[in-house]
Steps between C-alpha positions, in 0.01 A plus 500: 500500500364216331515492121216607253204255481215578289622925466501521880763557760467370814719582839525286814360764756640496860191519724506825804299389790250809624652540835245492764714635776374754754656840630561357803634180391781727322535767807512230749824349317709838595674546801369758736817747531517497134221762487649739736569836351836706615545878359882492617563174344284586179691796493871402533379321188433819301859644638698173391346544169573828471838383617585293242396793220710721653797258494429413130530848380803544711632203362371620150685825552814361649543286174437778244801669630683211280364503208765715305820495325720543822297262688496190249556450134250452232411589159374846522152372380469283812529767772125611431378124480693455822339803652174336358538160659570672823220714530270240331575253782435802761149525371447125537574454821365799642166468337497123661548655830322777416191197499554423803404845648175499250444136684537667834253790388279228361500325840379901645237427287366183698580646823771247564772751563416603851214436749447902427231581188647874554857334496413314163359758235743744601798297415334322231346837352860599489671240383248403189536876443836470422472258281209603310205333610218654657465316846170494589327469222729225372462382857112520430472289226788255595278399828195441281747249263582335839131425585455374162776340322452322197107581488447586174245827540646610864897489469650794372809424333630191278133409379528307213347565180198324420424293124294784399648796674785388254252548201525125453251258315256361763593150625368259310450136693510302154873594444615574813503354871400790778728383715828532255546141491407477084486721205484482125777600295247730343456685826852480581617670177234763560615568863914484427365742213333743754710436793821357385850667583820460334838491760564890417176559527458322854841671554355893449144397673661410823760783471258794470273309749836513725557855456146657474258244649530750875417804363241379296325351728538754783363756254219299242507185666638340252508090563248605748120434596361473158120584628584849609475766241776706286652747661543321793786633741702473832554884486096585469318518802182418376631200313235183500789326714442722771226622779414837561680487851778435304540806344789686742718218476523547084549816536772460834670216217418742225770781698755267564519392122482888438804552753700202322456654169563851657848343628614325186498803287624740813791211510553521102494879491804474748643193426457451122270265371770243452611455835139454617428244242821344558440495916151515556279452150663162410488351837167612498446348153605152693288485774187561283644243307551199783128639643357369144715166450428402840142580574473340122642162615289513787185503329518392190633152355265232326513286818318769742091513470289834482162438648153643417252585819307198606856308526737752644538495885812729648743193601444405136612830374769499755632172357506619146794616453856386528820538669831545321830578526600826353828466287567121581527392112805700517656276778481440873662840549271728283274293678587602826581865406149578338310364794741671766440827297153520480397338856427165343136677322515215271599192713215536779238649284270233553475556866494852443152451338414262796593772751629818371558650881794320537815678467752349237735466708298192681333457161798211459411242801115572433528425135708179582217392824225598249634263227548201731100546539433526153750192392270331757183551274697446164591837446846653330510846366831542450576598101766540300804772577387866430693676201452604190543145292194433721283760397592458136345136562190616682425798254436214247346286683267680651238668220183479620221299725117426389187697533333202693622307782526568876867380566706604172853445375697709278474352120818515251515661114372126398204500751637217757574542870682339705274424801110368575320588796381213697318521878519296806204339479590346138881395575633266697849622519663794696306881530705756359756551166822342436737773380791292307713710302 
């Protein structure tokens, strides 16, 4: 940033090149076999994840057995801390892997489990059931925010805010550039004033976005299409998101949500509620958790566009977003772990938008063939790691876009972004963004 001249700030923008790539230029980048669909494979998948749960509470279980006086020695105070730890850790990692059966649900969803439609919904009505999400009608609107990603009136989830959906003062060219490139310290006061965070305020905004952001979307679409009207719901059939043929499947997702519910209060009327919140509710807690920080990442950062109608084509929306790995700012191993866990969701996302037939695991060797054809045209999309320092960074970076403009980038509290929009036809460099973080 350069330094005040004359009451204005002024940032050096990097410039994102409008890719001008076509579906088949991306498609024809992917190896053949890669989009070949297995049930048995997809579903020794769903058993090694259900595996590795299994183990962890055994393990979990095992370990409790020690935590006493006769077993090992510690202040009386610690045995409960210990026990906390323990169980704690349990819900961690079985919510992780707990993801990667959503994932596998999720992939039901685009018919990329099996070459079977019948084969799909069932097992992916049954597993988003038990985890709380309503499968087809998630499944519903998650195809229509595959058609159009990052179009600001036709996606249906992570649309940002615009400058006066945020109830801010209209832009004003005389103290401010469009673009994000300038702004007057008047304007910036106003906006840090309106839209400003302080760190524990950043902190508790991405926390209960964490924790609640699912639900509330799932039932008020919250974060959502902002053009359809209040009231708007996955669990209503004739909610604006969906067509009148469209009504069974609410109400098929409708009863499986019903059945869930029905099961977690049979299971606490048996069980005790603690032992369900301890082995099923926090786990539970997690993987609505990782759903939000991931899809999150994916979509929103201040280098990604959001494009308005006459600009948007589908390999543009497909390119607008980013891949990332899940965990790795806690090391190579987290790294490893989070995208074992959750069938690598976040590291091949980009291709998933590209092609979202293709089974995750061949999702890796596409991914890597499809970004030897984008490197080719100038284009990187991998971002930073995926955790929770990252969203903390995003969160404040990314506040809101402008009312006008067909190819928009998320503006900061002061006003500024960090990225122009530039075409082919007026730059004589590469055709596509340069991701360097």
């Amino acid at each position: 940033m350069s330094p005040k001249q004359d009451s204005v700030t002024v940032v050096e923008q990097g410039t994102f090149v409008v890719p001008d790539l076509t579906i088949k230029d991306l498609l024809g980048a992917i190896p053949s076999h890669c989009f070949k669909r297995s049930a048995l494979k997809s579903s020794v998948y769903i058993v090694w994840d259900m595996a590795v749960i299994a183990a962890i509470y055994k393990t979990a279980t095992y370990a409790d057995t020690f935590i006493n006086p006769e077993s090992i020695t510690l202040p009386a105070a610690l045995y409960p801390l210990a026990r906390l730890a323990l169980w704690s850790l349990y819900g961690f990692s079985a919510g992780l892997f707990a993801t990667g059966l959503w994932v596998i649900a999720h992939e039901c969803g685009h018919q990329a489990f099996s070459e079977s439609k019948f084969i799909n919904n069932a097992v992916g009505w049954v597993l988003h059931s038990a985890l709380g999400v309503p499968y087809h009608s998630w499944r519903i609107t998650h195809a229509k925010h595959h058609a159009s990603t990052g179009h600001m009136t036709q996606d249906q989830v992570f649309v940002p805010p615009t400058r006066s959906e945020m109830g801010l003062r209209p832009f004003d060219p005389k103290r401010e550039d469009l673009l994000g490139a300038s702004v007057t310290e008047e304007v910036k006061k106003e906006l840090w004033e309106a839209l400003g965070d302080s760190p524990i305020g950043a902190t508790l905004g991405a926390a209960s976005y964490l924790l609640g952001g699912w639900p509330a979307y799932i039932m008020f679409n919250a974060s959502g299409q902002r053009r359809y009207p209040a009231g708007t719901s996955h669990f209503t059939p004739t909610s604006v998101m969906f067509s009148p043929h469209h009504f069974g499947q609410v109400l098929l997702s409708d009863l499986g949500i019903f059945l869930w519910i029905a099961g977690i209060i049979t299971s606490i009327y048996y069980k005790g509620f603690t032992n369900v919140f301890v082995l099923y509710l926090v786990p539970y807690l997690w993987v609505n958790h990782w759903l939000v920080l991931i899809t999150f990442l994916q979509h929103t950062d201040p280098l990604l566009p959001h494009y308005r109608a006459p600009e948007f084509t589908f390999p543009r929306g497909a390119l607008a977003t980013l891949d990332r790995n899940l965990l790795g700012d806690c090391g190579k191993l987290m790294g490893w772990l989070g995208a074992h866990a959750t069938n690598g969701i976040s590291e091949t996302h980009v291709l998933h938008h590209v092609s979202s037939k293709i089974p995750h695991y061949h999702a890796w060797e596409a991914s890597a063939a499809l970004k030897k054809r984008l490197a080719q045209s100038g284009i990187h999309l991998d971002g930073a790691p995926g955790g929770w320092a990252e969203v903390y960074r995003v969160f404040k970076e990314c506040k809101f876009v402008e009312d006008e403009g067909d190819v928009v980038f998320f503006k900061n509290a002061f006003g500024l972004a960090k990225l122009k929009p530039v075409f082919n036809d007026s730059h004589g460099s590469d055709s596509g963004v340069e991701v360097d973080k």
